[in-house]
mmCIF file of C-alpha atoms in Angstrom:
data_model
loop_
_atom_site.group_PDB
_atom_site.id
_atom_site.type_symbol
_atom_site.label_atom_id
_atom_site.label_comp_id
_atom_site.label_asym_id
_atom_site.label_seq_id
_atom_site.Cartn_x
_atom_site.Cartn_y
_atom_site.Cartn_z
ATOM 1 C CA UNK A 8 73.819 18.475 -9.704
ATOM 2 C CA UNK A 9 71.275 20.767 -9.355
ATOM 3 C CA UNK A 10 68.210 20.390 -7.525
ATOM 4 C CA UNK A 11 64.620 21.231 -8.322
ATOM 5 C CA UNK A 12 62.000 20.049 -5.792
ATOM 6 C CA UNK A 13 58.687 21.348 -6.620
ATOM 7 C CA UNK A 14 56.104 20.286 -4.082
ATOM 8 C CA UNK A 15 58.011 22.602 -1.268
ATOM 9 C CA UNK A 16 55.675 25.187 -2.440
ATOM 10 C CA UNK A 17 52.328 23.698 -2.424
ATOM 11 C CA UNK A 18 50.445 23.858 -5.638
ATOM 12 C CA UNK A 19 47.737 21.444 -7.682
ATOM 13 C CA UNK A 20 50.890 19.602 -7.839
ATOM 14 C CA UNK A 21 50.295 18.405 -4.458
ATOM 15 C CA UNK A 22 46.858 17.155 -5.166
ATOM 16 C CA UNK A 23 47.503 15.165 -7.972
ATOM 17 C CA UNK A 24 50.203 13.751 -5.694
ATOM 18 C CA UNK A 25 47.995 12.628 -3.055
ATOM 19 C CA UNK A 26 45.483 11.154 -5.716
ATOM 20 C CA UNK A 27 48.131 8.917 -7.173
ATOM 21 C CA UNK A 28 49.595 7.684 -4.101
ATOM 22 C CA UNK A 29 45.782 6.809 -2.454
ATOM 23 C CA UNK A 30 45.486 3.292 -2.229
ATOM 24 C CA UNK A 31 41.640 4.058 -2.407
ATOM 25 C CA UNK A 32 41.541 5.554 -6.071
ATOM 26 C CA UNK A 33 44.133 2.742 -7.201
ATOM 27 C CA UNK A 34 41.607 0.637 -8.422
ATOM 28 C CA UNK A 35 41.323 3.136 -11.305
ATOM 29 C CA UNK A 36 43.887 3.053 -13.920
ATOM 30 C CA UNK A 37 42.750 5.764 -16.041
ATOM 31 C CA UNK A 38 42.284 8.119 -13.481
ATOM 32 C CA UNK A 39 45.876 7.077 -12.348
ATOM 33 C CA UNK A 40 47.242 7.922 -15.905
ATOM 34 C CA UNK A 41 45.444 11.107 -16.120
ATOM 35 C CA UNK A 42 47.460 12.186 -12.839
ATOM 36 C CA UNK A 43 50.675 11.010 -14.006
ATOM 37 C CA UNK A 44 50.074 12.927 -17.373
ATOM 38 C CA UNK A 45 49.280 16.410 -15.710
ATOM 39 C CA UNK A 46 52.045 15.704 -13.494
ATOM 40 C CA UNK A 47 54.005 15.536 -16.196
ATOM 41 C CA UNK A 48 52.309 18.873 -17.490
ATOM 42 C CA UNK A 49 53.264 20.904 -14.446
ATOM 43 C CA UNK A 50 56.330 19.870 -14.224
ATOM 44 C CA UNK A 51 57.234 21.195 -18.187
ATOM 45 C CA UNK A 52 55.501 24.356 -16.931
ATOM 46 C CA UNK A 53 58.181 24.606 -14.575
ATOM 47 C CA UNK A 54 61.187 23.365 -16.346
ATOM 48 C CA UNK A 55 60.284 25.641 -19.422
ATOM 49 C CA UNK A 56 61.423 28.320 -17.079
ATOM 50 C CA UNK A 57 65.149 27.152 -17.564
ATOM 51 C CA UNK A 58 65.209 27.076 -21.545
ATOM 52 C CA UNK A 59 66.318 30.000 -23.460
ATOM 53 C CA UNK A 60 64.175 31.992 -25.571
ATOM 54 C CA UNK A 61 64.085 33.931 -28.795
ATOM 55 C CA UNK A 62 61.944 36.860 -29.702
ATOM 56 C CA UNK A 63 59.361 36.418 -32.751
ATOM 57 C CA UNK A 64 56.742 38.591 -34.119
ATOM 58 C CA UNK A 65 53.314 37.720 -34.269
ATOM 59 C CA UNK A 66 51.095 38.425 -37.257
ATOM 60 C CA UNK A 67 47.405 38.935 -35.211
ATOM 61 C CA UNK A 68 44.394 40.066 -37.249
ATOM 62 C CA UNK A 69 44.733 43.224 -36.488
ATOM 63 C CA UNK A 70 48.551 43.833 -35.939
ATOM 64 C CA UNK A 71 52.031 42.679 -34.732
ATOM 65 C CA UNK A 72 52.690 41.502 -31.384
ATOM 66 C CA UNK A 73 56.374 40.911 -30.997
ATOM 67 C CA UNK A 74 56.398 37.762 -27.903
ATOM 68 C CA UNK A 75 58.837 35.446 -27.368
ATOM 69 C CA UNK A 76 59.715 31.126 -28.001
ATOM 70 C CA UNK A 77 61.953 28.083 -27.094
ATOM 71 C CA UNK A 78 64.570 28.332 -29.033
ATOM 72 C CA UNK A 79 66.262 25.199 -27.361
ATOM 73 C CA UNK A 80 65.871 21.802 -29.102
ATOM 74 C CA UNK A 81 64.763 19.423 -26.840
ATOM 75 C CA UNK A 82 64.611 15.357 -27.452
ATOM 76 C CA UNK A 83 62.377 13.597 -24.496
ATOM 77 C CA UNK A 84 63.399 10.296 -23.519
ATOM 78 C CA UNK A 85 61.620 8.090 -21.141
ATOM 79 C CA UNK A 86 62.402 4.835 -19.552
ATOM 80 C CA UNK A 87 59.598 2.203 -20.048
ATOM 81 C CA UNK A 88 57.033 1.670 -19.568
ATOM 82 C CA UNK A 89 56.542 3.133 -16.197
ATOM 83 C CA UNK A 90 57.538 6.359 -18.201
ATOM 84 C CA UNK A 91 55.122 6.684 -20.514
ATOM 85 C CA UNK A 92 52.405 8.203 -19.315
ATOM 86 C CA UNK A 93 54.833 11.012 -17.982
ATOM 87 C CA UNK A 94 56.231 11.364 -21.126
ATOM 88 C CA UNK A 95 52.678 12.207 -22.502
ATOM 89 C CA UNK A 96 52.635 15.209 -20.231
ATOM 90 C CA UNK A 97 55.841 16.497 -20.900
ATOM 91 C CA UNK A 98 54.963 16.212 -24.923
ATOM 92 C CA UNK A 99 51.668 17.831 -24.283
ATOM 93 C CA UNK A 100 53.167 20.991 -23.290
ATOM 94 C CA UNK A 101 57.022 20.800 -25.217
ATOM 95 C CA UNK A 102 54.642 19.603 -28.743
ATOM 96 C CA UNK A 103 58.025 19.982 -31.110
ATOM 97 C CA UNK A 104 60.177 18.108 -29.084
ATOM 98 C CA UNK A 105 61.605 15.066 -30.219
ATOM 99 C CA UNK A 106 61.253 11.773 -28.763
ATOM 100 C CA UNK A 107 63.047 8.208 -27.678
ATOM 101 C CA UNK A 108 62.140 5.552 -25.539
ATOM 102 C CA UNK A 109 64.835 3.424 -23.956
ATOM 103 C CA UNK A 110 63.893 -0.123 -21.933
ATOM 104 C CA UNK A 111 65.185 -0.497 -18.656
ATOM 105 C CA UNK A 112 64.234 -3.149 -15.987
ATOM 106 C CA UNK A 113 65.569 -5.092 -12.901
ATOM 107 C CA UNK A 114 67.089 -7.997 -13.219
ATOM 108 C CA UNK A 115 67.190 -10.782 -10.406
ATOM 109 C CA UNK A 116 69.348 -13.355 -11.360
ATOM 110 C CA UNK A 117 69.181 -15.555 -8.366
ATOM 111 C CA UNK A 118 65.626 -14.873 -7.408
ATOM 112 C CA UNK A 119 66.680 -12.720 -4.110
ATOM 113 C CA UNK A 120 66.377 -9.013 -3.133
ATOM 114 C CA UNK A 121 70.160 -8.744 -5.581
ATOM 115 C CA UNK A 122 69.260 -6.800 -9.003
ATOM 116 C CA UNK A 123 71.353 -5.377 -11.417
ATOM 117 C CA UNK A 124 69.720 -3.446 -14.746
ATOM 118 C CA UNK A 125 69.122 -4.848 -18.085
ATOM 119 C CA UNK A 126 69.219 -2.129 -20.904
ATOM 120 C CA UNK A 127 67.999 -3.185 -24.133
ATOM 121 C CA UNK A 128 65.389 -1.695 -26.351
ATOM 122 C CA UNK A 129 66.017 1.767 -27.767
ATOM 123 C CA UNK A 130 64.667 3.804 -30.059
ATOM 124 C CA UNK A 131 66.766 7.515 -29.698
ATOM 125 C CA UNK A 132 67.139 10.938 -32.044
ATOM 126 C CA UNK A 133 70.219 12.521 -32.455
ATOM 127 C CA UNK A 134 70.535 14.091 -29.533
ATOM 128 C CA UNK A 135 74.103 16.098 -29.840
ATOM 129 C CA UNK A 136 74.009 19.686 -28.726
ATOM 130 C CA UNK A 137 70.375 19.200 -27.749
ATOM 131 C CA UNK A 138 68.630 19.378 -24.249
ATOM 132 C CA UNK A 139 67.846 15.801 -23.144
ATOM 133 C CA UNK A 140 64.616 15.117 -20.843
ATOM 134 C CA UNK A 141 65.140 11.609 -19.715
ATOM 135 C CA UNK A 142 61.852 10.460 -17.831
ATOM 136 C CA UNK A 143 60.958 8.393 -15.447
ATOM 137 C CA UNK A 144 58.514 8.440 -12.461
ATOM 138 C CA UNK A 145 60.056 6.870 -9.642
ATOM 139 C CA UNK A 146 63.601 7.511 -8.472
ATOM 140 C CA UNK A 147 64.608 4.480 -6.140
ATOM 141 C CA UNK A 148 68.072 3.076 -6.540
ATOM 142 C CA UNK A 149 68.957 5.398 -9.357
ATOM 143 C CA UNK A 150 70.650 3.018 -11.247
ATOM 144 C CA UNK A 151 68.474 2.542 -13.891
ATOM 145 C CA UNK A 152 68.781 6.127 -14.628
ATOM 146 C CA UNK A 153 72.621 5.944 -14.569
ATOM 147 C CA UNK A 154 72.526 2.861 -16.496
ATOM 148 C CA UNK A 155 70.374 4.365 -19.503
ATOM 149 C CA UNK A 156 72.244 7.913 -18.678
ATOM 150 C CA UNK A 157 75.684 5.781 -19.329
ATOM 151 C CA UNK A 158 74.205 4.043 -22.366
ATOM 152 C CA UNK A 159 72.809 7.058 -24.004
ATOM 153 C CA UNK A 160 76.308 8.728 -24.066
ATOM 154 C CA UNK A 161 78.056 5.903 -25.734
ATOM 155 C CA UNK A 162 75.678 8.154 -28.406
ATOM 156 C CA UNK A 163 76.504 11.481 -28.355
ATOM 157 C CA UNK A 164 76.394 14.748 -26.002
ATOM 158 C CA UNK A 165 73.609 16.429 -25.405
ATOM 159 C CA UNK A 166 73.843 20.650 -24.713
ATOM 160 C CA UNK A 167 72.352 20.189 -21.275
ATOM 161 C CA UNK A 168 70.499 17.031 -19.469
ATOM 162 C CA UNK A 169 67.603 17.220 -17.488
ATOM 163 C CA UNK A 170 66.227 14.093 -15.521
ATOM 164 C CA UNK A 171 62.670 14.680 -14.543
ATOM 165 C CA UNK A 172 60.738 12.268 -11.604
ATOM 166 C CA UNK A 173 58.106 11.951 -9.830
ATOM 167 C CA UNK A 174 58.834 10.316 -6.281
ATOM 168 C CA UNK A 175 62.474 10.417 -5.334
ATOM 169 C CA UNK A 176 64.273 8.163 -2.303
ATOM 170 C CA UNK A 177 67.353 10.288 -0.370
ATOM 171 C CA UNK A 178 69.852 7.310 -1.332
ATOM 172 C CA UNK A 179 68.615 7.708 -5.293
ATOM 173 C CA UNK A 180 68.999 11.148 -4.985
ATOM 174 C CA UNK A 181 72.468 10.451 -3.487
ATOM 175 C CA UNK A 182 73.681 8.245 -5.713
ATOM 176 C CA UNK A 183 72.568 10.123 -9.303
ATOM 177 C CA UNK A 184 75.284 13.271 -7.116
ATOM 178 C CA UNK A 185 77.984 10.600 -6.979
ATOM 179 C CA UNK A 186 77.758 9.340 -10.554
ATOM 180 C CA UNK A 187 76.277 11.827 -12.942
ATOM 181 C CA UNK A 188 77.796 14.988 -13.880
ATOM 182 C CA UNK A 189 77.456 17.856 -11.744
ATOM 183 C CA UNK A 190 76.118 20.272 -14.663
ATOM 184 C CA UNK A 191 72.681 17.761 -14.770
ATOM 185 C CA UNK A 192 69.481 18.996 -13.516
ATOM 186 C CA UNK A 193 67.551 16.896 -11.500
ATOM 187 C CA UNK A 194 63.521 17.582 -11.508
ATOM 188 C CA UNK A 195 61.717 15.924 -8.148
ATOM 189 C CA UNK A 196 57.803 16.233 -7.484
ATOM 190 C CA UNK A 197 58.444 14.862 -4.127
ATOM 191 C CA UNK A 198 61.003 13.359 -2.021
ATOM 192 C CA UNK A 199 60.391 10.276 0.072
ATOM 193 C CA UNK A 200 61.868 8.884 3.674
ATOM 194 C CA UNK A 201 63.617 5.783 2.116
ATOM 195 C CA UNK A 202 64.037 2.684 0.545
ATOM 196 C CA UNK A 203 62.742 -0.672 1.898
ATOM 197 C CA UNK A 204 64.562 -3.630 1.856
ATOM 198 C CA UNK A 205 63.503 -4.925 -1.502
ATOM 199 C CA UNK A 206 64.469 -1.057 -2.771
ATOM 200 C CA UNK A 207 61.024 0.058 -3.106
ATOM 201 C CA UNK A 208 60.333 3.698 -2.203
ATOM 202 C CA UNK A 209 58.407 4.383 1.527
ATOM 203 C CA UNK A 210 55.649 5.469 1.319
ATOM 204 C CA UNK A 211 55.624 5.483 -2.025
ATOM 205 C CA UNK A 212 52.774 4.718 -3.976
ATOM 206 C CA UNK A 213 53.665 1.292 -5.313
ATOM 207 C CA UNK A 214 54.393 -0.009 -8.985
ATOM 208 C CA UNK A 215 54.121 3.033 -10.949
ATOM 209 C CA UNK A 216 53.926 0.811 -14.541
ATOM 210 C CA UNK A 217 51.968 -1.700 -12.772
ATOM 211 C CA UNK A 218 49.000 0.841 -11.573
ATOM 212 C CA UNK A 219 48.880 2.087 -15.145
ATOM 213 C CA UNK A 220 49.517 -0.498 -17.238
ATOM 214 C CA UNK A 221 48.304 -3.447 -15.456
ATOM 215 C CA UNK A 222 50.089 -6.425 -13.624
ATOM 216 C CA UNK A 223 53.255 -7.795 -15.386
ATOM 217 C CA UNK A 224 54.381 -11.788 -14.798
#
């Protein structure tokens, strides 16, 4: 798998990335979506450097510039609904993408630290010989991602995959090597010291869906 780790270079990536981790500015969910969404935007900037292009003219007012344009399909999938306001920033800057969503969630079945993952909602394109984006912000376990990963490709295959997040864990990281294929890329704003016993990312910045979106039950 290949890695892509973005905040090594510092950046307004790294801002944003302090802002949504501050427990002080937590209190305001908008703000919190608005980092998550150009988040999202930065890291399409930087992805967009791995597509393939085709050259186009361009009819100006006063002439022809020849410039160039994705020529790669690309279908954008996020995980919900921590995903969603990530997915917004990747749309804002790939606009003729299409798009799926996909449910994912842990399930406790005997009310303990145990989970396993509960796919069940989706709404996908056709994705075959198309570069799928799946999205979602924080990388803990991994296994939802393998679990939606595995359920997408009882689907079809996609050209290339391309997993984008925002806060990784080593032992996520670790485990999307051992069970993905090794031709994925994996996008990372920042990587984290480790899991906690409940398999919540330290530091962190908490329940990414739950800042956003509200409390769930």
């Amino acid at each position: 798998m290949q890695i892509h780790h973005l905040s090594e270079t510092n950046s307004v990536l790294n801002h944003f990335l302090g802002q949504i981790r501050n427990v002080n500015v937590h209190n305001d969910s908008m703000r919190f979506r608005r980092n998550i969404e150009r988040i999202g935007e930065i890291m399409a900037y930087e992805l967009s450097k791995e597509l393939h292009y085709k050259e186009v003219e361009i009819q100006t007012p006063l002439g022809i510039k020849k410039s160039t344009e994705i020529k790669d399909q690309l279908v954008l999938c996020s995980i919900l609904r921590a995903g969603l306001t990530l997915h917004i920033g990747f749309l804002n800057y790939f606009d003729s993408a299409e798009n799926g969503f996909v449910s994912a969630y842990r399930h406790h079945p005997n009310n303990d630290d145990y989970f396993d993952i509960l796919v069940e909602y989706q709404a996908i394109p056709d994705f075959n010989d198309k570069y799928l984006l799946l999205i979602d912000p924080m990388l803990a376990t991994g296994q939802s991602i393998v679990a939606v990963f595995n359920k997408l490709m009882e689907r079809g295959t996609p050209k290339e995959i391309h997993i984008a997040v925002i806060i990784a864990a080593p032992e996520g990281i670790a485990y999307l090597e051992k069970e993905l294929p090794d031709n994925c890329h994996l996008w990372i704003a920042s990587i984290d010291e480790k899991l906690n016993e409940h398999s919540y990312i330290v530091p962190g910045l908490g329940d990414a869906g739950d800042l956003a979106y509200g409390n769930k039950l």
